[in-house]
């Protein structure tokens, strides 16, 4: 099974801050020397990253809004593929998190519910679909290509204080399992990272940074553990406290999904 060490050109969406930024710089430092395209909505952060870390020319940048209308998103992804025809990996790091208390239903902001669903799931499945022609094109030539999704341990065992966030991550987790089963025949490898609570800007707007800092995994530790795991041939990568959730509830599920999918294909003549 190929790994991050085989990636030649990777686009990391949501890589201008936090976990995405840290992973982008660590991937850039791999001995295999891949081209790394940092991607986000804030051009000034993209420019800052390239100015500081792009001295050898392998760090590129592209401004992309996954929440743009579908036609604009399709045009942007087509432009990325045109600029980087060697693109063989896409990592989805972007996400938002809101707390909702359904015991006080009048306090639930349904606009925020929709925004969380769009950001954490719908925009990602849209982008994956639009990137897949390029990734399949690479894969069928004999060179591996990759989709990296970032879900959460909370997608396995939900935290009731962030119910919609957990639901979006559970949806992306399920999608990752089924895409893994479907795309293996195309040499497209779907790798899912399941972080624990990690030091991140994700929590800043909640006003609980000081409290959460007593429990979260430091960003440097998360990055080191994740990069090391990405060098293996594992396609599901739980980190920290997510390991126990994975071991307790998810281990073996990917094999079951794949077996069921392969069995159905055999029974229906490959359809």
PDB file of N, CA and C in Angstrom, residues 113-204:
ATOM      1  N   UNK A 113     -26.040  25.956  11.857  1.00  0.00           N
ATOM      2  CA  UNK A 113     -26.164  24.520  11.596  1.00  0.00           C
ATOM      3  C   UNK A 113     -25.877  24.240  10.126  1.00  0.00           C
ATOM      4  N   UNK A 114     -26.498  25.002   9.250  1.00  0.00           N
ATOM      5  CA  UNK A 114     -26.311  24.812   7.809  1.00  0.00           C
ATOM      6  C   UNK A 114     -24.877  25.119   7.395  1.00  0.00           C
ATOM      7  N   UNK A 115     -24.296  26.166   7.959  1.00  0.00           N
ATOM      8  CA  UNK A 115     -22.925  26.542   7.630  1.00  0.00           C
ATOM      9  C   UNK A 115     -21.952  25.441   8.026  1.00  0.00           C
ATOM     10  N   UNK A 116     -22.187  24.841   9.194  1.00  0.00           N
ATOM     11  CA  UNK A 116     -21.323  23.761   9.667  1.00  0.00           C
ATOM     12  C   UNK A 116     -21.433  22.541   8.762  1.00  0.00           C
ATOM     13  N   UNK A 117     -22.650  22.209   8.369  1.00  0.00           N
ATOM     14  CA  UNK A 117     -22.859  21.073   7.466  1.00  0.00           C
ATOM     15  C   UNK A 117     -22.198  21.325   6.112  1.00  0.00           C
ATOM     16  N   UNK A 118     -22.370  22.529   5.591  1.00  0.00           N
ATOM     17  CA  UNK A 118     -21.788  22.858   4.287  1.00  0.00           C
ATOM     18  C   UNK A 118     -20.265  22.831   4.330  1.00  0.00           C
ATOM     19  N   UNK A 119     -19.686  23.413   5.389  1.00  0.00           N
ATOM     20  CA  UNK A 119     -18.233  23.503   5.484  1.00  0.00           C
ATOM     21  C   UNK A 119     -17.590  22.148   5.724  1.00  0.00           C
ATOM     22  N   UNK A 120     -18.165  21.386   6.634  1.00  0.00           N
ATOM     23  CA  UNK A 120     -17.522  20.153   7.086  1.00  0.00           C
ATOM     24  C   UNK A 120     -17.848  18.928   6.245  1.00  0.00           C
ATOM     25  N   UNK A 121     -18.912  19.024   5.432  1.00  0.00           N
ATOM     26  CA  UNK A 121     -19.270  17.838   4.647  1.00  0.00           C
ATOM     27  C   UNK A 121     -19.610  18.141   3.190  1.00  0.00           C
ATOM     28  N   UNK A 122     -20.645  18.959   2.957  1.00  0.00           N
ATOM     29  CA  UNK A 122     -21.114  19.129   1.579  1.00  0.00           C
ATOM     30  C   UNK A 122     -20.051  19.726   0.669  1.00  0.00           C
ATOM     31  N   UNK A 123     -19.320  20.732   1.154  1.00  0.00           N
ATOM     32  CA  UNK A 123     -18.283  21.338   0.318  1.00  0.00           C
ATOM     33  C   UNK A 123     -17.175  20.338   0.009  1.00  0.00           C
ATOM     34  N   UNK A 124     -16.920  19.433   0.946  1.00  0.00           N
ATOM     35  CA  UNK A 124     -15.851  18.454   0.752  1.00  0.00           C
ATOM     36  C   UNK A 124     -16.262  17.391  -0.262  1.00  0.00           C
ATOM     37  N   UNK A 125     -17.483  16.893  -0.163  1.00  0.00           N
ATOM     38  CA  UNK A 125     -17.919  15.887  -1.151  1.00  0.00           C
ATOM     39  C   UNK A 125     -18.014  16.510  -2.539  1.00  0.00           C
ATOM     40  N   UNK A 126     -18.392  17.785  -2.613  1.00  0.00           N
ATOM     41  CA  UNK A 126     -18.390  18.478  -3.906  1.00  0.00           C
ATOM     42  C   UNK A 126     -16.981  18.521  -4.483  1.00  0.00           C
ATOM     43  N   UNK A 127     -16.021  18.931  -3.666  1.00  0.00           N
ATOM     44  CA  UNK A 127     -14.640  19.077  -4.141  1.00  0.00           C
ATOM     45  C   UNK A 127     -14.035  17.721  -4.499  1.00  0.00           C
ATOM     46  N   UNK A 128     -14.286  16.712  -3.671  1.00  0.00           N
ATOM     47  CA  UNK A 128     -13.762  15.375  -3.983  1.00  0.00           C
ATOM     48  C   UNK A 128     -14.254  14.930  -5.352  1.00  0.00           C
ATOM     49  N   UNK A 129     -15.539  15.108  -5.611  1.00  0.00           N
ATOM     50  CA  UNK A 129     -16.112  14.696  -6.891  1.00  0.00           C
ATOM     51  C   UNK A 129     -15.439  15.417  -8.057  1.00  0.00           C
ATOM     52  N   UNK A 130     -15.149  16.708  -7.874  1.00  0.00           N
ATOM     53  CA  UNK A 130     -14.540  17.490  -8.946  1.00  0.00           C
ATOM     54  C   UNK A 130     -13.052  17.202  -9.123  1.00  0.00           C
ATOM     55  N   UNK A 131     -12.381  16.776  -8.059  1.00  0.00           N
ATOM     56  CA  UNK A 131     -10.963  16.418  -8.167  1.00  0.00           C
ATOM     57  C   UNK A 131     -10.760  14.992  -8.679  1.00  0.00           C
ATOM     58  N   UNK A 132     -11.774  14.145  -8.554  1.00  0.00           N
ATOM     59  CA  UNK A 132     -11.578  12.726  -8.859  1.00  0.00           C
ATOM     60  C   UNK A 132     -11.148  12.433 -10.300  1.00  0.00           C
ATOM     61  N   UNK A 133     -11.635  13.137 -11.316  1.00  0.00           N
ATOM     62  CA  UNK A 133     -11.121  12.828 -12.654  1.00  0.00           C
ATOM     63  C   UNK A 133      -9.597  12.927 -12.741  1.00  0.00           C
ATOM     64  N   UNK A 134      -9.018  13.948 -12.094  1.00  0.00           N
ATOM     65  CA  UNK A 134      -7.568  14.084 -12.088  1.00  0.00           C
ATOM     66  C   UNK A 134      -6.903  12.955 -11.305  1.00  0.00           C
ATOM     67  N   UNK A 135      -7.438  12.630 -10.143  1.00  0.00           N
ATOM     68  CA  UNK A 135      -6.820  11.603  -9.311  1.00  0.00           C
ATOM     69  C   UNK A 135      -6.946  10.215  -9.943  1.00  0.00           C
ATOM     70  N   UNK A 136      -8.087   9.948 -10.575  1.00  0.00           N
ATOM     71  CA  UNK A 136      -8.246   8.676 -11.280  1.00  0.00           C
ATOM     72  C   UNK A 136      -7.305   8.611 -12.483  1.00  0.00           C
ATOM     73  N   UNK A 137      -7.148   9.719 -13.171  1.00  0.00           N
ATOM     74  CA  UNK A 137      -6.232   9.778 -14.313  1.00  0.00           C
ATOM     75  C   UNK A 137      -4.817   9.399 -13.893  1.00  0.00           C
ATOM     76  N   UNK A 138      -4.381   9.927 -12.740  1.00  0.00           N
ATOM     77  CA  UNK A 138      -3.056   9.577 -12.219  1.00  0.00           C
ATOM     78  C   UNK A 138      -3.030   8.104 -11.826  1.00  0.00           C
ATOM     79  N   UNK A 139      -4.057   7.668 -11.117  1.00  0.00           N
ATOM     80  CA  UNK A 139      -4.083   6.316 -10.593  1.00  0.00           C
ATOM     81  C   UNK A 139      -4.026   5.237 -11.651  1.00  0.00           C
ATOM     82  N   UNK A 140      -4.750   5.417 -12.736  1.00  0.00           N
ATOM     83  CA  UNK A 140      -4.806   4.365 -13.753  1.00  0.00           C
ATOM     84  C   UNK A 140      -3.524   4.290 -14.582  1.00  0.00           C
ATOM     85  N   UNK A 141      -2.643   5.280 -14.447  1.00  0.00           N
ATOM     86  CA  UNK A 141      -1.337   5.210 -15.130  1.00  0.00           C
ATOM     87  C   UNK A 141      -0.378   4.289 -14.385  1.00  0.00           C
ATOM     88  N   UNK A 142      -0.760   3.882 -13.165  1.00  0.00           N
ATOM     89  CA  UNK A 142       0.111   3.019 -12.377  1.00  0.00           C
ATOM     90  C   UNK A 142       0.741   3.717 -11.196  1.00  0.00           C
ATOM     91  N   UNK A 143       0.616   5.042 -11.146  1.00  0.00           N
ATOM     92  CA  UNK A 143       1.123   5.798 -10.011  1.00  0.00           C
ATOM     93  C   UNK A 143      -0.029   6.038  -9.025  1.00  0.00           C
ATOM     94  N   UNK A 144       0.211   5.879  -7.735  1.00  0.00           N
ATOM     95  CA  UNK A 144      -0.893   6.047  -6.777  1.00  0.00           C
ATOM     96  C   UNK A 144      -1.315   7.502  -6.633  1.00  0.00           C
ATOM     97  N   UNK A 145      -2.587   7.706  -6.361  1.00  0.00           N
ATOM     98  CA  UNK A 145      -3.075   9.040  -5.994  1.00  0.00           C
ATOM     99  C   UNK A 145      -3.840   8.898  -4.676  1.00  0.00           C
ATOM    100  N   UNK A 146      -4.103  10.056  -4.038  1.00  0.00           N
ATOM    101  CA  UNK A 146      -4.575  10.017  -2.659  1.00  0.00           C
ATOM    102  C   UNK A 146      -5.645  11.073  -2.385  1.00  0.00           C
ATOM    103  N   UNK A 147      -6.607  10.687  -1.563  1.00  0.00           N
ATOM    104  CA  UNK A 147      -7.534  11.617  -0.925  1.00  0.00           C
ATOM    105  C   UNK A 147      -7.339  11.466   0.572  1.00  0.00           C
ATOM    106  N   UNK A 148      -7.059  12.573   1.251  1.00  0.00           N
ATOM    107  CA  UNK A 148      -6.909  12.558   2.705  1.00  0.00           C
ATOM    108  C   UNK A 148      -8.074  13.329   3.322  1.00  0.00           C
ATOM    109  N   UNK A 149      -8.881  12.634   4.111  1.00  0.00           N
ATOM    110  CA  UNK A 149      -9.953  13.307   4.832  1.00  0.00           C
ATOM    111  C   UNK A 149      -9.560  13.420   6.302  1.00  0.00           C
ATOM    112  N   UNK A 150     -10.044  14.462   6.948  1.00  0.00           N
ATOM    113  CA  UNK A 150      -9.786  14.663   8.370  1.00  0.00           C
ATOM    114  C   UNK A 150     -11.132  14.708   9.077  1.00  0.00           C
ATOM    115  N   UNK A 151     -11.406  13.663   9.833  1.00  0.00           N
ATOM    116  CA  UNK A 151     -12.676  13.577  10.541  1.00  0.00           C
ATOM    117  C   UNK A 151     -12.433  13.923  12.006  1.00  0.00           C
ATOM    118  N   UNK A 152     -12.771  13.039  12.927  1.00  0.00           N
ATOM    119  CA  UNK A 152     -12.584  13.318  14.350  1.00  0.00           C
ATOM    120  C   UNK A 152     -12.973  12.087  15.153  1.00  0.00           C
ATOM    121  N   UNK A 153     -12.370  11.937  16.326  1.00  0.00           N
ATOM    122  CA  UNK A 153     -12.860  10.931  17.251  1.00  0.00           C
ATOM    123  C   UNK A 153     -14.304  11.182  17.624  1.00  0.00           C
ATOM    124  N   UNK A 154     -14.731  12.457  17.536  1.00  0.00           N
ATOM    125  CA  UNK A 154     -16.119  12.807  17.850  1.00  0.00           C
ATOM    126  C   UNK A 154     -17.088  12.341  16.764  1.00  0.00           C
ATOM    127  N   UNK A 155     -16.567  11.943  15.622  1.00  0.00           N
ATOM    128  CA  UNK A 155     -17.415  11.325  14.610  1.00  0.00           C
ATOM    129  C   UNK A 155     -17.712   9.878  14.922  1.00  0.00           C
ATOM    130  N   UNK A 156     -16.969   9.309  15.874  1.00  0.00           N
ATOM    131  CA  UNK A 156     -17.168   7.927  16.302  1.00  0.00           C
ATOM    132  C   UNK A 156     -17.971   7.881  17.604  1.00  0.00           C
ATOM    133  N   UNK A 157     -17.523   8.644  18.598  1.00  0.00           N
ATOM    134  CA  UNK A 157     -18.244   8.787  19.868  1.00  0.00           C
ATOM    135  C   UNK A 157     -18.597  10.270  20.015  1.00  0.00           C
ATOM    136  N   UNK A 158     -19.831  10.662  19.748  1.00  0.00           N
ATOM    137  CA  UNK A 158     -20.182  12.089  19.691  1.00  0.00           C
ATOM    138  C   UNK A 158     -20.050  12.789  21.034  1.00  0.00           C
ATOM    139  N   UNK A 159     -19.646  14.063  20.959  1.00  0.00           N
ATOM    140  CA  UNK A 159     -19.689  14.951  22.115  1.00  0.00           C
ATOM    141  C   UNK A 159     -20.997  15.719  22.075  1.00  0.00           C
ATOM    142  N   UNK A 160     -21.842  15.553  23.057  1.00  0.00           N
ATOM    143  CA  UNK A 160     -23.201  16.095  22.996  1.00  0.00           C
ATOM    144  C   UNK A 160     -23.242  17.614  22.973  1.00  0.00           C
ATOM    145  N   UNK A 161     -22.170  18.292  23.347  1.00  0.00           N
ATOM    146  CA  UNK A 161     -22.140  19.755  23.331  1.00  0.00           C
ATOM    147  C   UNK A 161     -21.933  20.307  21.915  1.00  0.00           C
ATOM    148  N   UNK A 162     -21.434  19.459  21.001  1.00  0.00           N
ATOM    149  CA  UNK A 162     -21.245  19.880  19.602  1.00  0.00           C
ATOM    150  C   UNK A 162     -21.939  18.862  18.688  1.00  0.00           C
ATOM    151  N   UNK A 163     -23.260  18.725  18.802  1.00  0.00           N
ATOM    152  CA  UNK A 163     -23.963  17.620  18.131  1.00  0.00           C
ATOM    153  C   UNK A 163     -23.898  17.676  16.612  1.00  0.00           C
ATOM    154  N   UNK A 164     -24.013  18.850  16.035  1.00  0.00           N
ATOM    155  CA  UNK A 164     -24.005  18.943  14.577  1.00  0.00           C
ATOM    156  C   UNK A 164     -22.603  18.717  14.022  1.00  0.00           C
ATOM    157  N   UNK A 165     -21.594  19.228  14.712  1.00  0.00           N
ATOM    158  CA  UNK A 165     -20.204  18.979  14.321  1.00  0.00           C
ATOM    159  C   UNK A 165     -19.944  17.472  14.270  1.00  0.00           C
ATOM    160  N   UNK A 166     -20.358  16.780  15.309  1.00  0.00           N
ATOM    161  CA  UNK A 166     -20.156  15.330  15.356  1.00  0.00           C
ATOM    162  C   UNK A 166     -20.870  14.640  14.195  1.00  0.00           C
ATOM    163  N   UNK A 167     -22.078  15.093  13.881  1.00  0.00           N
ATOM    164  CA  UNK A 167     -22.828  14.499  12.774  1.00  0.00           C
ATOM    165  C   UNK A 167     -22.122  14.711  11.441  1.00  0.00           C
ATOM    166  N   UNK A 168     -21.546  15.904  11.241  1.00  0.00           N
ATOM    167  CA  UNK A 168     -20.824  16.155   9.985  1.00  0.00           C
ATOM    168  C   UNK A 168     -19.586  15.282   9.878  1.00  0.00           C
ATOM    169  N   UNK A 169     -18.894  15.090  10.996  1.00  0.00           N
ATOM    170  CA  UNK A 169     -17.686  14.258  10.973  1.00  0.00           C
ATOM    171  C   UNK A 169     -18.036  12.781  10.810  1.00  0.00           C
ATOM    172  N   UNK A 170     -19.173  12.364  11.384  1.00  0.00           N
ATOM    173  CA  UNK A 170     -19.633  10.990  11.183  1.00  0.00           C
ATOM    174  C   UNK A 170     -19.978  10.751   9.714  1.00  0.00           C
ATOM    175  N   UNK A 171     -20.582  11.756   9.076  1.00  0.00           N
ATOM    176  CA  UNK A 171     -20.907  11.637   7.657  1.00  0.00           C
ATOM    177  C   UNK A 171     -19.640  11.522   6.817  1.00  0.00           C
ATOM    178  N   UNK A 172     -18.641  12.356   7.118  1.00  0.00           N
ATOM    179  CA  UNK A 172     -17.391  12.311   6.363  1.00  0.00           C
ATOM    180  C   UNK A 172     -16.642  11.005   6.622  1.00  0.00           C
ATOM    181  N   UNK A 173     -16.740  10.499   7.848  1.00  0.00           N
ATOM    182  CA  UNK A 173     -16.136   9.201   8.173  1.00  0.00           C
ATOM    183  C   UNK A 173     -16.779   8.096   7.334  1.00  0.00           C
ATOM    184  N   UNK A 174     -18.102   8.083   7.260  1.00  0.00           N
ATOM    185  CA  UNK A 174     -18.802   7.080   6.463  1.00  0.00           C
ATOM    186  C   UNK A 174     -18.429   7.197   4.988  1.00  0.00           C
ATOM    187  N   UNK A 175     -18.367   8.414   4.505  1.00  0.00           N
ATOM    188  CA  UNK A 175     -17.976   8.634   3.107  1.00  0.00           C
ATOM    189  C   UNK A 175     -16.569   8.112   2.849  1.00  0.00           C
ATOM    190  N   UNK A 176     -15.670   8.340   3.795  1.00  0.00           N
ATOM    191  CA  UNK A 176     -14.290   7.883   3.632  1.00  0.00           C
ATOM    192  C   UNK A 176     -14.233   6.362   3.491  1.00  0.00           C
ATOM    193  N   UNK A 177     -15.032   5.654   4.290  1.00  0.00           N
ATOM    194  CA  UNK A 177     -15.064   4.193   4.218  1.00  0.00           C
ATOM    195  C   UNK A 177     -15.548   3.721   2.853  1.00  0.00           C
ATOM    196  N   UNK A 178     -16.615   4.328   2.375  1.00  0.00           N
ATOM    197  CA  UNK A 178     -17.197   3.850   1.111  1.00  0.00           C
ATOM    198  C   UNK A 178     -16.334   4.250  -0.091  1.00  0.00           C
ATOM    199  N   UNK A 179     -15.739   5.435  -0.051  1.00  0.00           N
ATOM    200  CA  UNK A 179     -14.836   5.817  -1.138  1.00  0.00           C
ATOM    201  C   UNK A 179     -13.614   4.918  -1.175  1.00  0.00           C
ATOM    202  N   UNK A 180     -13.143   4.531   0.000  1.00  0.00           N
ATOM    203  CA  UNK A 180     -12.007   3.617   0.053  1.00  0.00           C
ATOM    204  C   UNK A 180     -12.338   2.328  -0.684  1.00  0.00           C
ATOM    205  N   UNK A 181     -13.539   1.793  -0.429  1.00  0.00           N
ATOM    206  CA  UNK A 181     -13.951   0.554  -1.089  1.00  0.00           C
ATOM    207  C   UNK A 181     -14.136   0.752  -2.590  1.00  0.00           C
ATOM    208  N   UNK A 182     -14.743   1.856  -2.989  1.00  0.00           N
ATOM    209  CA  UNK A 182     -15.039   2.084  -4.407  1.00  0.00           C
ATOM    210  C   UNK A 182     -13.799   2.377  -5.240  1.00  0.00           C
ATOM    211  N   UNK A 183     -12.871   3.171  -4.696  1.00  0.00           N
ATOM    212  CA  UNK A 183     -11.798   3.731  -5.511  1.00  0.00           C
ATOM    213  C   UNK A 183     -10.525   2.909  -5.539  1.00  0.00           C
ATOM    214  N   UNK A 184     -10.471   1.843  -4.753  1.00  0.00           N
ATOM    215  CA  UNK A 184      -9.229   1.060  -4.720  1.00  0.00           C
ATOM    216  C   UNK A 184      -8.900   0.480  -6.098  1.00  0.00           C
ATOM    217  N   UNK A 185      -9.938   0.172  -6.896  1.00  0.00           N
ATOM    218  CA  UNK A 185      -9.699  -0.385  -8.230  1.00  0.00           C
ATOM    219  C   UNK A 185      -9.095   0.641  -9.180  1.00  0.00           C
ATOM    220  N   UNK A 186      -9.194   1.922  -8.819  1.00  0.00           N
ATOM    221  CA  UNK A 186      -8.645   3.000  -9.647  1.00  0.00           C
ATOM    222  C   UNK A 186      -7.278   3.471  -9.130  1.00  0.00           C
ATOM    223  N   UNK A 187      -6.743   2.770  -8.123  1.00  0.00           N
ATOM    224  CA  UNK A 187      -5.451   3.150  -7.536  1.00  0.00           C
ATOM    225  C   UNK A 187      -5.517   4.524  -6.874  1.00  0.00           C
ATOM    226  N   UNK A 188      -6.715   4.894  -6.411  1.00  0.00           N
ATOM    227  CA  UNK A 188      -6.916   6.113  -5.619  1.00  0.00           C
ATOM    228  C   UNK A 188      -7.098   5.672  -4.170  1.00  0.00           C
ATOM    229  N   UNK A 189      -6.227   6.131  -3.300  1.00  0.00           N
ATOM    230  CA  UNK A 189      -6.190   5.654  -1.920  1.00  0.00           C
ATOM    231  C   UNK A 189      -6.787   6.709  -0.994  1.00  0.00           C
ATOM    232  N   UNK A 190      -7.822   6.314  -0.261  1.00  0.00           N
ATOM    233  CA  UNK A 190      -8.529   7.230   0.624  1.00  0.00           C
ATOM    234  C   UNK A 190      -8.040   6.986   2.053  1.00  0.00           C
ATOM    235  N   UNK A 191      -7.395   8.002   2.626  1.00  0.00           N
ATOM    236  CA  UNK A 191      -6.796   7.903   3.955  1.00  0.00           C
ATOM    237  C   UNK A 191      -7.542   8.853   4.891  1.00  0.00           C
ATOM    238  N   UNK A 192      -8.003   8.326   6.002  1.00  0.00           N
ATOM    239  CA  UNK A 192      -8.766   9.133   6.968  1.00  0.00           C
ATOM    240  C   UNK A 192      -7.948   9.353   8.234  1.00  0.00           C
ATOM    241  N   UNK A 193      -7.813  10.611   8.630  1.00  0.00           N
ATOM    242  CA  UNK A 193      -7.158  10.982   9.880  1.00  0.00           C
ATOM    243  C   UNK A 193      -8.245  11.306  10.895  1.00  0.00           C
ATOM    244  N   UNK A 194      -8.149  10.710  12.094  1.00  0.00           N
ATOM    245  CA  UNK A 194      -9.142  10.938  13.146  1.00  0.00           C
ATOM    246  C   UNK A 194      -8.442  11.603  14.334  1.00  0.00           C
ATOM    247  N   UNK A 195      -8.414  12.939  14.385  1.00  0.00           N
ATOM    248  CA  UNK A 195      -7.730  13.627  15.484  1.00  0.00           C
ATOM    249  C   UNK A 195      -8.542  13.575  16.785  1.00  0.00           C
ATOM    250  N   UNK A 196      -7.848  13.766  17.898  1.00  0.00           N
ATOM    251  CA  UNK A 196      -8.530  14.019  19.165  1.00  0.00           C
ATOM    252  C   UNK A 196      -8.765  15.529  19.287  1.00  0.00           C
ATOM    253  N   UNK A 197      -9.044  16.007  20.478  1.00  0.00           N
ATOM    254  CA  UNK A 197      -9.056  17.444  20.727  1.00  0.00           C
ATOM    255  C   UNK A 197      -7.616  17.949  20.604  1.00  0.00           C
ATOM    256  N   UNK A 198      -7.385  18.884  19.687  1.00  0.00           N
ATOM    257  CA  UNK A 198      -6.039  19.372  19.402  1.00  0.00           C
ATOM    258  C   UNK A 198      -6.016  20.892  19.528  1.00  0.00           C
ATOM    259  N   UNK A 199      -4.926  21.420  19.987  1.00  0.00           N
ATOM    260  CA  UNK A 199      -4.695  22.866  20.017  1.00  0.00           C
ATOM    261  C   UNK A 199      -4.953  23.445  18.629  1.00  0.00           C
ATOM    262  N   UNK A 200      -5.909  24.385  18.537  1.00  0.00           N
ATOM    263  CA  UNK A 200      -6.304  24.850  17.213  1.00  0.00           C
ATOM    264  C   UNK A 200      -7.130  26.128  17.300  1.00  0.00           C
ATOM    265  N   UNK A 201      -7.103  26.914  16.212  1.00  0.00           N
ATOM    266  CA  UNK A 201      -7.966  28.087  16.092  1.00  0.00           C
ATOM    267  C   UNK A 201      -9.440  27.703  15.989  1.00  0.00           C
ATOM    268  N   UNK A 202      -9.702  26.427  15.742  1.00  0.00           N
ATOM    269  CA  UNK A 202     -11.078  25.951  15.611  1.00  0.00           C
ATOM    270  C   UNK A 202     -11.925  26.335  16.811  1.00  0.00           C
ATOM    271  N   UNK A 203     -11.295  26.439  17.987  1.00  0.00           N
ATOM    272  CA  UNK A 203     -12.037  26.658  19.226  1.00  0.00           C
ATOM    273  C   UNK A 203     -12.020  28.113  19.701  1.00  0.00           C
ATOM    274  N   UNK A 204     -11.314  28.988  18.988  1.00  0.00           N
ATOM    275  CA  UNK A 204     -11.131  30.359  19.482  1.00  0.00           C
ATOM    276  C   UNK A 204     -12.449  31.097  19.639  1.00  0.00           C
TER     277      UNK A 204
END
